[in-house]
Tab-separated table of C-alpha atoms in Angstrom:
chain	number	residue	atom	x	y	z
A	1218	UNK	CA	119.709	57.990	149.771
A	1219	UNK	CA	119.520	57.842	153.570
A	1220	UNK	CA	122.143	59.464	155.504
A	1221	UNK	CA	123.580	58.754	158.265
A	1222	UNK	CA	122.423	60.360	161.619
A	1223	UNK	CA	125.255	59.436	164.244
A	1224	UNK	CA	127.508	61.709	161.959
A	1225	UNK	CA	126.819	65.116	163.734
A	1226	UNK	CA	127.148	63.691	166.947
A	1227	UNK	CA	130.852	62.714	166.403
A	1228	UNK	CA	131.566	65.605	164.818
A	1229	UNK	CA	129.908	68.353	166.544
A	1230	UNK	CA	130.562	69.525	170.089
A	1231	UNK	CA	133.731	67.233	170.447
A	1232	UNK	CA	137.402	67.693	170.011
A	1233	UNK	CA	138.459	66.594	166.854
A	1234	UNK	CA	141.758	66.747	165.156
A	1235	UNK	CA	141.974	67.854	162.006
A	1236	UNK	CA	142.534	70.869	160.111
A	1237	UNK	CA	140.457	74.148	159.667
A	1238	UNK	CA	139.077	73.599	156.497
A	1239	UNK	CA	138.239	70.016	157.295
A	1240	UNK	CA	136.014	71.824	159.954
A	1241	UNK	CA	135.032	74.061	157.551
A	1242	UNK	CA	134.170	70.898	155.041
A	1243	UNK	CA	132.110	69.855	157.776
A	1244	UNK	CA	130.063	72.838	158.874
A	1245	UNK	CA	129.292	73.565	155.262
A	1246	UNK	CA	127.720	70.217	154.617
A	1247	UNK	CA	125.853	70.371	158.336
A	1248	UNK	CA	124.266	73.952	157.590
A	1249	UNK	CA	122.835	72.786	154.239
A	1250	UNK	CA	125.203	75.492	152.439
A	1251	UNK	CA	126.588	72.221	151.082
A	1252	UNK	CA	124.722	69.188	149.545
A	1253	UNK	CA	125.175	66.594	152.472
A	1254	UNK	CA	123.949	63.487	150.147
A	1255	UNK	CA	127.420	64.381	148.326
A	1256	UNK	CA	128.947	63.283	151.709
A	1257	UNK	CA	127.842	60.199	152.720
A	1258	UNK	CA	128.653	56.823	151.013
A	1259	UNK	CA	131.441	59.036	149.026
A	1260	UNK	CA	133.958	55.820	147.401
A	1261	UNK	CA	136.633	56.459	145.226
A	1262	UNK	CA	137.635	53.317	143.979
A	1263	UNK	CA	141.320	54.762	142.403
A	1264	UNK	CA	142.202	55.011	145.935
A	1265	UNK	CA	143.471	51.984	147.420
A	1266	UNK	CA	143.221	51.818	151.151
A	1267	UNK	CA	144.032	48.219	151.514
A	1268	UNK	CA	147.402	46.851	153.052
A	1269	UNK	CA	150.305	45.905	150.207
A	1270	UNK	CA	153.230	43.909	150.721
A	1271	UNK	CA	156.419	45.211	148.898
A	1272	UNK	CA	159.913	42.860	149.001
A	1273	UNK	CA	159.411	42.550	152.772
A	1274	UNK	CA	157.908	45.802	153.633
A	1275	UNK	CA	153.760	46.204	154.217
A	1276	UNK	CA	152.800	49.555	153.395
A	1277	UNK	CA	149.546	50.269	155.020
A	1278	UNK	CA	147.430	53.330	153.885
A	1279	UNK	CA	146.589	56.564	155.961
A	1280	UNK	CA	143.966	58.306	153.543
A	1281	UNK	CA	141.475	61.007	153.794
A	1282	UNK	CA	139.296	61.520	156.969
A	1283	UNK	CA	140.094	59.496	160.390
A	1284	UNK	CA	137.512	58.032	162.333
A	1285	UNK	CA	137.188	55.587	165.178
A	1286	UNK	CA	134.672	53.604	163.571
A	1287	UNK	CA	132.641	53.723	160.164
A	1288	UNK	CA	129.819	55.968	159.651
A	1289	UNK	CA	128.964	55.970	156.181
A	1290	UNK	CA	130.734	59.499	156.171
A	1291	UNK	CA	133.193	60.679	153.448
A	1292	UNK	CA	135.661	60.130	156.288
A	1293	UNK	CA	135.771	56.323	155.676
A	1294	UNK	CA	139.510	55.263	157.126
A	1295	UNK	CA	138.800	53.664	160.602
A	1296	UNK	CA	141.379	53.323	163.411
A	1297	UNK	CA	140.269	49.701	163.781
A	1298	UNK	CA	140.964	49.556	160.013
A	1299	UNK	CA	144.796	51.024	160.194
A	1300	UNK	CA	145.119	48.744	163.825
A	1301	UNK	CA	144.398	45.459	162.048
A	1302	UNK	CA	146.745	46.017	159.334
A	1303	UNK	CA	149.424	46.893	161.668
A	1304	UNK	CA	149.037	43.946	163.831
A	1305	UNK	CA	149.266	41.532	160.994
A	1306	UNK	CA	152.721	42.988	159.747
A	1307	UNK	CA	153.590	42.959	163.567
A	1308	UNK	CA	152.542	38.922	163.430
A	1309	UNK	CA	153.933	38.575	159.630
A	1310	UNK	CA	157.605	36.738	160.568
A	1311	UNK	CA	158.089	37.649	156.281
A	1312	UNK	CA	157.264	41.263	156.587
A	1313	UNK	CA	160.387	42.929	157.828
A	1314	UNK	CA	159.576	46.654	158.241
A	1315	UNK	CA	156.469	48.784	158.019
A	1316	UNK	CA	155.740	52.176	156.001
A	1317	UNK	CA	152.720	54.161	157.094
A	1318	UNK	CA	151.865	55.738	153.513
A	1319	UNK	CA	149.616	58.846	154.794
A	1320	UNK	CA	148.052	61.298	153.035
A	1321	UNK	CA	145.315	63.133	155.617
A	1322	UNK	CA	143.773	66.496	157.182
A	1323	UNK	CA	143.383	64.294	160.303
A	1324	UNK	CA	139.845	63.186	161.970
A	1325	UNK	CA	138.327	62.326	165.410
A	1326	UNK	CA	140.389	62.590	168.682
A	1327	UNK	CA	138.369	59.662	169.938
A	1328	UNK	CA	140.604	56.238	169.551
A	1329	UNK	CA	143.392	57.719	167.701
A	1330	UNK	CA	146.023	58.061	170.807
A	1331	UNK	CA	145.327	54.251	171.691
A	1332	UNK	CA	146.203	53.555	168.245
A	1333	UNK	CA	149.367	55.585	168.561
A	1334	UNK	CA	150.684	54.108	171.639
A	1335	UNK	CA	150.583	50.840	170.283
A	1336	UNK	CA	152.459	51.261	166.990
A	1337	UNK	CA	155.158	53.308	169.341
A	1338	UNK	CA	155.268	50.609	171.465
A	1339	UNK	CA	155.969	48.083	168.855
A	1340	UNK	CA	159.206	49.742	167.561
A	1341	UNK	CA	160.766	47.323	169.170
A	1342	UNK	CA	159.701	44.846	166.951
A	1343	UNK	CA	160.319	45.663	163.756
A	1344	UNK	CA	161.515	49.292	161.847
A	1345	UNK	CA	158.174	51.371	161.329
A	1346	UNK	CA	158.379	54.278	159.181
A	1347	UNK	CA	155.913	57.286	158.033
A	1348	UNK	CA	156.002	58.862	154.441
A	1349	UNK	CA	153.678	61.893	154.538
A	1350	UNK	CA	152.448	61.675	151.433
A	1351	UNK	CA	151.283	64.773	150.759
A	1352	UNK	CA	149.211	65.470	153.987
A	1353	UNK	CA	150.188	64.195	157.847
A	1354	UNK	CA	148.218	66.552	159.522
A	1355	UNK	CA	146.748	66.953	163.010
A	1356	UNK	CA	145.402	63.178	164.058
A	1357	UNK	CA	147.366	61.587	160.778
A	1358	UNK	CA	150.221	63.420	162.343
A	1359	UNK	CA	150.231	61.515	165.710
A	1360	UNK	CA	150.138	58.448	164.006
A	1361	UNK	CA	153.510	59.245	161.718
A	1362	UNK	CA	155.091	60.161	164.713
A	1363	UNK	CA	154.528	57.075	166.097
A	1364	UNK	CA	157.016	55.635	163.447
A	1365	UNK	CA	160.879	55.451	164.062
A	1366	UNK	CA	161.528	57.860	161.246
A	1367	UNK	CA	159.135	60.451	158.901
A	1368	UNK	CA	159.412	61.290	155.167
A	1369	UNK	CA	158.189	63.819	153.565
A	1370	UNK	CA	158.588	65.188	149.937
A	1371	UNK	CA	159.412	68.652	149.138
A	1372	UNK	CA	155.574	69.983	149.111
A	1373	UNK	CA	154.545	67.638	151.529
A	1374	UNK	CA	152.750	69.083	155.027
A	1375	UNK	CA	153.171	67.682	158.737
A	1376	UNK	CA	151.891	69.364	162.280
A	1377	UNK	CA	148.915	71.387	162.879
A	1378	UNK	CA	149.193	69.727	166.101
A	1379	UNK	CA	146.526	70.998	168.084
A	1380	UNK	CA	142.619	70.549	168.857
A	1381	UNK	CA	139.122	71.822	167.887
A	1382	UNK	CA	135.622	71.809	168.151
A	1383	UNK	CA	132.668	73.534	166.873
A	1384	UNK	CA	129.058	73.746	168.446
A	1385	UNK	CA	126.168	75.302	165.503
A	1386	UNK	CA	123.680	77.834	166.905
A	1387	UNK	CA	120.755	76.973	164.798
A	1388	UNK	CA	118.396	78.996	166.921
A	1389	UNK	CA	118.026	82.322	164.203
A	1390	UNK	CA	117.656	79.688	161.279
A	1391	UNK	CA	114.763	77.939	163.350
A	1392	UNK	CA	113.279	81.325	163.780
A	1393	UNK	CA	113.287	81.941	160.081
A	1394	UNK	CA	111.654	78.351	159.630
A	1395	UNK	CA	109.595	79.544	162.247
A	1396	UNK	CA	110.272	76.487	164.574
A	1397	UNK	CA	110.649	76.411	168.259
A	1398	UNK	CA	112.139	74.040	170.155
A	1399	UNK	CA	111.391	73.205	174.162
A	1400	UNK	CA	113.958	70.961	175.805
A	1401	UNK	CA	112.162	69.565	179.282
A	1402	UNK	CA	115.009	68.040	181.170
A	1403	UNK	CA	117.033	67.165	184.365
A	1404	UNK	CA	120.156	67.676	185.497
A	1405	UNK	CA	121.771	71.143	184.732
A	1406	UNK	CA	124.202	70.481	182.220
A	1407	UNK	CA	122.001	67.614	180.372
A	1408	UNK	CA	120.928	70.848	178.002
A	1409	UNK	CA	124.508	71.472	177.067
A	1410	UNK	CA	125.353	72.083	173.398
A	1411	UNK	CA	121.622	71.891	172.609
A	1412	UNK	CA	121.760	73.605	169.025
A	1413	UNK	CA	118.747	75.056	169.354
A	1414	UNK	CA	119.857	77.392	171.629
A	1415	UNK	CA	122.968	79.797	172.082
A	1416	UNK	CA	125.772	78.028	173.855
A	1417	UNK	CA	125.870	79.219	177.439
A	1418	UNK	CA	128.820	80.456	179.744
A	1419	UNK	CA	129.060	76.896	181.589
A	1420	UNK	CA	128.617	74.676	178.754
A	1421	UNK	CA	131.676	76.592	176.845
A	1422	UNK	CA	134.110	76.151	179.727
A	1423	UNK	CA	132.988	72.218	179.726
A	1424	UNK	CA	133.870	72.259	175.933
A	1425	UNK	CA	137.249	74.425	176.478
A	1426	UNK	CA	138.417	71.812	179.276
A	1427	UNK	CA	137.941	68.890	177.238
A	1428	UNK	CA	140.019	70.545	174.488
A	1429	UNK	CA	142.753	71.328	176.985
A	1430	UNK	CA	143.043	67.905	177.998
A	1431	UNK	CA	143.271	66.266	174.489
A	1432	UNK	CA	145.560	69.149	173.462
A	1433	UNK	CA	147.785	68.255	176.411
A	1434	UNK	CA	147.600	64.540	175.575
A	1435	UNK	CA	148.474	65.512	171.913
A	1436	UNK	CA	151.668	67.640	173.069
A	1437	UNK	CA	153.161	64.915	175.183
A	1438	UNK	CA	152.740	61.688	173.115
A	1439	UNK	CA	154.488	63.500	169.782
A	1440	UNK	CA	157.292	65.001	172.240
A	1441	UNK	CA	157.318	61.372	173.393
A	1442	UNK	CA	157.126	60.014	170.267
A	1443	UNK	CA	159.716	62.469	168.549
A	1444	UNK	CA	162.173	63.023	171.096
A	1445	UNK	CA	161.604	66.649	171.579
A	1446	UNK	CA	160.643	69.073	174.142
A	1447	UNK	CA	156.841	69.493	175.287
A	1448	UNK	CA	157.153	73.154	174.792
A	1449	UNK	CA	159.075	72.810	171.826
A	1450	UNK	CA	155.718	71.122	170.426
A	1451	UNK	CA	153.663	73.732	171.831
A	1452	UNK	CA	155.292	76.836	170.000
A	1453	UNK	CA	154.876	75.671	166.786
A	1454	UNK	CA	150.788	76.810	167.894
A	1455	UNK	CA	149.284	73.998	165.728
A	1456	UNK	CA	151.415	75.685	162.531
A	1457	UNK	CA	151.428	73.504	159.554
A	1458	UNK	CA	155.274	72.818	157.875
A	1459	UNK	CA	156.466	71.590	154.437
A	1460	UNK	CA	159.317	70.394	153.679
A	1461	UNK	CA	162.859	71.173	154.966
A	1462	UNK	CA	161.000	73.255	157.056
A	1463	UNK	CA	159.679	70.291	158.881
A	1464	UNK	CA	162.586	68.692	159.460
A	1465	UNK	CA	164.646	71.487	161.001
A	1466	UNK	CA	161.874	72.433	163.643
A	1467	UNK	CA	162.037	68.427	164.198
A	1468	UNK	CA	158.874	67.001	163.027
A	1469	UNK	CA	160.255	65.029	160.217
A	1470	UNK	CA	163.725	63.612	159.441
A	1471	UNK	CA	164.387	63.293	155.155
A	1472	UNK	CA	162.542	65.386	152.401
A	1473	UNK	CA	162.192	62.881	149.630
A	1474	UNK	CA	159.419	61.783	147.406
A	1475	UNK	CA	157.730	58.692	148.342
A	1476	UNK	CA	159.555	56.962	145.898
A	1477	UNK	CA	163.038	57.712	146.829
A	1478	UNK	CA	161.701	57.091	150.590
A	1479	UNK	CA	161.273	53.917	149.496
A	1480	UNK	CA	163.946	53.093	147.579
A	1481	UNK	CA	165.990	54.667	150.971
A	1482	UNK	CA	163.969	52.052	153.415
A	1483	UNK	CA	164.556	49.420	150.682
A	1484	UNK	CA	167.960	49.750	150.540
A	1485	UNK	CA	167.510	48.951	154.355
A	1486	UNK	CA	166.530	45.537	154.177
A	1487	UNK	CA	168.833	42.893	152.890
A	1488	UNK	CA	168.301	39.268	153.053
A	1489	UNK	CA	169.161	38.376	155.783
A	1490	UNK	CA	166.837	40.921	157.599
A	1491	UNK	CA	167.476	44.673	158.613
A	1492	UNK	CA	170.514	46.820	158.980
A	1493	UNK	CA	170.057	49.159	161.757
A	1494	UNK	CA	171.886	52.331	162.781
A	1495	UNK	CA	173.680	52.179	166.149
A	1496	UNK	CA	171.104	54.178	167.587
A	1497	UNK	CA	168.134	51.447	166.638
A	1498	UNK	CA	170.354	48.673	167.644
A	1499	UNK	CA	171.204	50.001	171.460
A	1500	UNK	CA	167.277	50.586	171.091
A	1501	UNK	CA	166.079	47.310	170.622
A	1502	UNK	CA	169.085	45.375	172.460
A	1503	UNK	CA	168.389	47.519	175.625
A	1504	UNK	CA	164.475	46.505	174.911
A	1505	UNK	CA	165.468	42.287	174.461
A	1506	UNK	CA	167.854	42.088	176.845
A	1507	UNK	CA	165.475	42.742	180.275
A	1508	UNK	CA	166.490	39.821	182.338
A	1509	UNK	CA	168.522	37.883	180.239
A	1510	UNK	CA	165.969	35.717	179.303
A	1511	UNK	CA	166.063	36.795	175.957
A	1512	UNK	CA	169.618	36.261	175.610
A	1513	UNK	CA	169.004	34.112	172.443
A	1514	UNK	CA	167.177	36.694	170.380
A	1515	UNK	CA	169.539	39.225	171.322
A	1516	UNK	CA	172.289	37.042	169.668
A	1517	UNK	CA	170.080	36.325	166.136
A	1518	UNK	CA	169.505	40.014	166.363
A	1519	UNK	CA	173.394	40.242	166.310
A	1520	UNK	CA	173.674	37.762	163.606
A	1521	UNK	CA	171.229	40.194	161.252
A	1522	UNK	CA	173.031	43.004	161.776
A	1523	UNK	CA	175.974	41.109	159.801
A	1524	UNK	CA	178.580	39.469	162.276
A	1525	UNK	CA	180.079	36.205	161.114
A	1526	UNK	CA	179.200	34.417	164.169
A	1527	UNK	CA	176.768	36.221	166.557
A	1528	UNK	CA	178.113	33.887	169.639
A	1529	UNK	CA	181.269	34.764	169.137
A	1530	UNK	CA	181.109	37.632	171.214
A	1531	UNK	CA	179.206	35.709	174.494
A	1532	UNK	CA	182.254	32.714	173.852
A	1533	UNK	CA	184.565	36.123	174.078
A	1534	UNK	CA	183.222	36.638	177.206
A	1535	UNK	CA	183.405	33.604	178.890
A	1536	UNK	CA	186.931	33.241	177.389
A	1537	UNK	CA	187.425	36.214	179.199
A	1538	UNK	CA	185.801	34.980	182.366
A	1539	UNK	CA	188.243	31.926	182.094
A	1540	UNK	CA	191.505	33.175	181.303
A	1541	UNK	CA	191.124	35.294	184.249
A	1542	UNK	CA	190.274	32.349	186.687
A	1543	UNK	CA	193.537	30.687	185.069
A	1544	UNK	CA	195.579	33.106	186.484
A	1545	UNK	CA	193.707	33.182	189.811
A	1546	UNK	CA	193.693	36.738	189.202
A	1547	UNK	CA	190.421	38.446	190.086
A	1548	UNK	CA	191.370	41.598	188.386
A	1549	UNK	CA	192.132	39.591	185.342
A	1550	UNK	CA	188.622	38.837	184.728
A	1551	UNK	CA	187.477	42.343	184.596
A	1552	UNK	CA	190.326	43.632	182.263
A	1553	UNK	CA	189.115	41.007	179.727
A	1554	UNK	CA	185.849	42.263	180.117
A	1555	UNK	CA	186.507	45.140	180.035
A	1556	UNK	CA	188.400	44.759	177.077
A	1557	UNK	CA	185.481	43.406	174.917
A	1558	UNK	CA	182.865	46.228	176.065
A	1559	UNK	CA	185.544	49.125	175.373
A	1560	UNK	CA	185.931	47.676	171.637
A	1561	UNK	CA	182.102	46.890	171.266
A	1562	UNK	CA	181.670	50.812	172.347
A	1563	UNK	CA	184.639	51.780	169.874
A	1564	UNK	CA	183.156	49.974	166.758
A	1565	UNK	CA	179.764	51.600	168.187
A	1566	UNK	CA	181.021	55.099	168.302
A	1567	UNK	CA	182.525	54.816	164.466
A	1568	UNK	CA	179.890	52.925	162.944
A	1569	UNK	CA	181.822	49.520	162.303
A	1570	UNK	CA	179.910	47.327	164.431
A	1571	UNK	CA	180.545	44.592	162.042
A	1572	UNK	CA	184.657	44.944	162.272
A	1573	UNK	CA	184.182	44.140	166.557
A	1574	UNK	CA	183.656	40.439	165.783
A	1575	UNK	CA	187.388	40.053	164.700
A	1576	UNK	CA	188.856	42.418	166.995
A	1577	UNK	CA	187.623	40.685	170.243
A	1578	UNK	CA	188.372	37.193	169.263
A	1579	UNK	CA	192.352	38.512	168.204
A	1580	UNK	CA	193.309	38.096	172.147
A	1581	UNK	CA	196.716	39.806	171.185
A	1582	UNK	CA	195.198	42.589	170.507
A	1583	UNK	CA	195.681	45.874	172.858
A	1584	UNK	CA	192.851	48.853	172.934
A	1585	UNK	CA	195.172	50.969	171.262
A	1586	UNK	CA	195.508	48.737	168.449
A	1587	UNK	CA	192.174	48.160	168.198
A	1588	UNK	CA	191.545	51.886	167.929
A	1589	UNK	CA	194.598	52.031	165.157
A	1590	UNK	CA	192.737	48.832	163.297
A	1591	UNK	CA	189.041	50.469	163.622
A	1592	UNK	CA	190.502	53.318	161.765
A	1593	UNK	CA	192.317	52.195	159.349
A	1594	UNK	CA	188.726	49.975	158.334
A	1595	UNK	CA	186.833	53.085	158.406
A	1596	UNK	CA	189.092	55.113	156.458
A	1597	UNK	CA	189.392	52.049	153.572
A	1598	UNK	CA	185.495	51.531	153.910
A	1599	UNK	CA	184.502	55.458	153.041
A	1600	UNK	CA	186.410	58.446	149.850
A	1601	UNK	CA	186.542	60.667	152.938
A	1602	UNK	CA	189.667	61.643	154.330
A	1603	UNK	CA	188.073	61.910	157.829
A	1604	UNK	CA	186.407	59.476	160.238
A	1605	UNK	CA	182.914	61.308	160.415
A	1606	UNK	CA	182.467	62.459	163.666
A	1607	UNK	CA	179.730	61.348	165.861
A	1608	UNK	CA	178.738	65.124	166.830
A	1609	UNK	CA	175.300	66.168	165.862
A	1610	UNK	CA	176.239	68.608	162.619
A	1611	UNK	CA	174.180	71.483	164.941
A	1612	UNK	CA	176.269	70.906	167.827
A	1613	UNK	CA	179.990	72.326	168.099
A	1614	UNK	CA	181.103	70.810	164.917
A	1615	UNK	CA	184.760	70.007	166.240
A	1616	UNK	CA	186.407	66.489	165.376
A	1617	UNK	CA	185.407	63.681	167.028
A	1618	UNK	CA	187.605	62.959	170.146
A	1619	UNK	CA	187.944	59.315	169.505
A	1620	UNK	CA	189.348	60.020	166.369
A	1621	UNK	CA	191.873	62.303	168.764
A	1622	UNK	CA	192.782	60.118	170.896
A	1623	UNK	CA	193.136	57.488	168.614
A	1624	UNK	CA	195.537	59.041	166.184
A	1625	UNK	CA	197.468	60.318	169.452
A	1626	UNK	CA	197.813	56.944	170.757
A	1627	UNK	CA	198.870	55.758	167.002
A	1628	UNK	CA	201.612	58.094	166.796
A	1629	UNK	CA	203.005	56.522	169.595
A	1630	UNK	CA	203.333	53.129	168.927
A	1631	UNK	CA	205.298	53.959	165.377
């Protein structure tokens, strides 16, 4: 069995991300310390790597070694592979939300951060989530953080964000073959990485500036991609994290088993489409709007997210905009508008975005009530005793104001 040449020149002398005992993997079979044969054309047929659709949701397999294109290598998931699977559940009008299921040390730099940008580009679109599942490591990490949210089960792993590459001396096994090799060439650096020959001074700094820069790439698109700090990224110094560890440092957001993570996105999709949090619903509202021009998606978007009627709250506005002309009263106008954005931001704020739809249209209806009335439907809605304040649980902890200010205002009226 023949293998495949064009291996060791994507593998050697380039950055690559992946894990150290990928690299290890990989020098082992190179140096003949390993059979090779065993590596190329590898197939395990138990292992599906082929798109599924589940009530709605395509799940789209991240396994084993990443490479830009197919070499006949035991690393036999392509970019171009995972890309066309993605963009038909982008084009799939039935598919609702995508699940990255990943379970990989990583592979080549090459391609991967093109690949990346476009699925975080297309959040916009539809929900995209990433179950590490066990491994999302080094290049199969960039791609989970791509998603809007990562899973990971109690043993799973997630980071080793960081870059490597490996040139092989050969020159004292050659010797021992008693083999010699002459390069003739031109150009000073067109000898670089020969592995015939130590690696010299020049050709190293080439190799550790290319590593910089695809490090530095690395570091900004998952502090892009996750929200977090650049340096933040950079002190975890390519460290790999399971579990709840992952999540507190901020490279994952549940630990669950890929079951319950999908029973958890399931119970995200209903029939009429997907619920979203507020957060995901300013996010792709702020994305439709633009211009305006998308005004009517924007509306069906609405509509999804479970209001009655979605164009009630424009015909709100333009209520608005009339009763204030009626009264010839400038100032009119922007009190009824600014009534209908304080109790959109109110419903917001305590997670009742569905309640807003009634509360606009009831033109009798003063702010304070409507704070009294969005209470009163959150407290009937949850056990707790508490509306559930909208600090982050690691910030200050103390009660919500709106809940303050609404109970102060309440008091009064009675």
């Amino acid at each position: 069995m023949t293998k495949n040449i064009h291996v060791p020149t994507r593998l050697l002398n380039t950055p690559l991300m992946v894990t150290v005992d990928s690299v290890d993997l990989i020098l082992k079979a190179l140096t003949h310390s390993l059979n090779i044969q065993s590596m190329f054309f590898f197939n395990d047929e138990s292992i599906s790597k082929t798109m599924t659709i589940e009530r709605n949701i395509a799940i789209i397999p991240v396994i084993g070694g990443l490479t830009y294109r197919g070499y006949g290598w035991i690393w036999d998931t392509t970019y171009d592979q995972i890309r066309k699977n993605f963009r038909q559940a982008i084009g799939n009008p039935e598919i609702k939300t995508i699940v990255f299921d990943i379970d990989s040390s990583g592979g080549e730099a090459a391609g991967v951060f093109d690949l990346v940008d476009e699925i975080y580009s297309s959040r916009k679109i539809k929900p995209i989530y990433a179950i590490a599942n066990e491994d999302a490591l080094s290049g199969a990490y960039a791609i989970a953080s791509a998603a809007d949210k990562i899973y990971l089960s109690r043993t799973a792993s997630v980071g080793s964000i960081g870059v490597i590459a490996v040139h092989v001396d050969q020159s004292s096994w050659d010797k021992k073959l008693g083999e010699k090799y002459t390069t003739i060439f031109a150009g000073a650096h067109k000898n670089d990485f020969s592995q015939h020959e130590p690696l010299s001074e020049s050709a190293k700094e080439i190799a550790k500036k290319s590593i910089n820069s695809t490090y530095e790439m690395f570091v900004q698109t998952v502090a892009r991609n996750r929200k977090m700090k650049v340096d933040a990224i950079k002190s975890t110094e390519a460290l790999i994290y399971k579990g709840q560890d992952a999540v507190d440092i901020g490279l994952a957001d549940k630990v669950l088993s890929f079951e319950q993570a999908m029973e958890d996105i399931i119970s995200k999709v209903t029939n009429r489409g997907i619920f979203m949090e507020i957060s995901e619903l300013k996010q792709g509202l702020e994305s439709f709007i633009g211009d305006g021009s998308k005004k009517a998606e924007v509306i069906t978007m609405l509509s999804d997210l479970g209001f009655k009627e979605a164009n009630s709250i424009e015909s709100s506005i333009t209520q608005a905009k009339g009763e204030g002309e009626k009264e010839g009263k400038k100032e009119g106008e922007k009190q009824a508008l600014s009534r209908v954005s304080e109790i959109l931001e109110l419903c917001n704020l305590a997670g009742m975005p569905h309640i807003a739809n009634s509360l606009i249209t009831d033109s009798s209806l003063s702010i304070e009530s409507a704070r009294k009335k969005i209470i009163e439907a959150k407290a009937s809605q949850s056990m707790e005793t508490e509306i559930r304040t909208t600090v982050h649980p690691l910030s200050t902890g103390e009660v919500n104001p709106l809940l303050n200010d609404a109970k102060r205002r309440a008091a009064k009226e009675k």
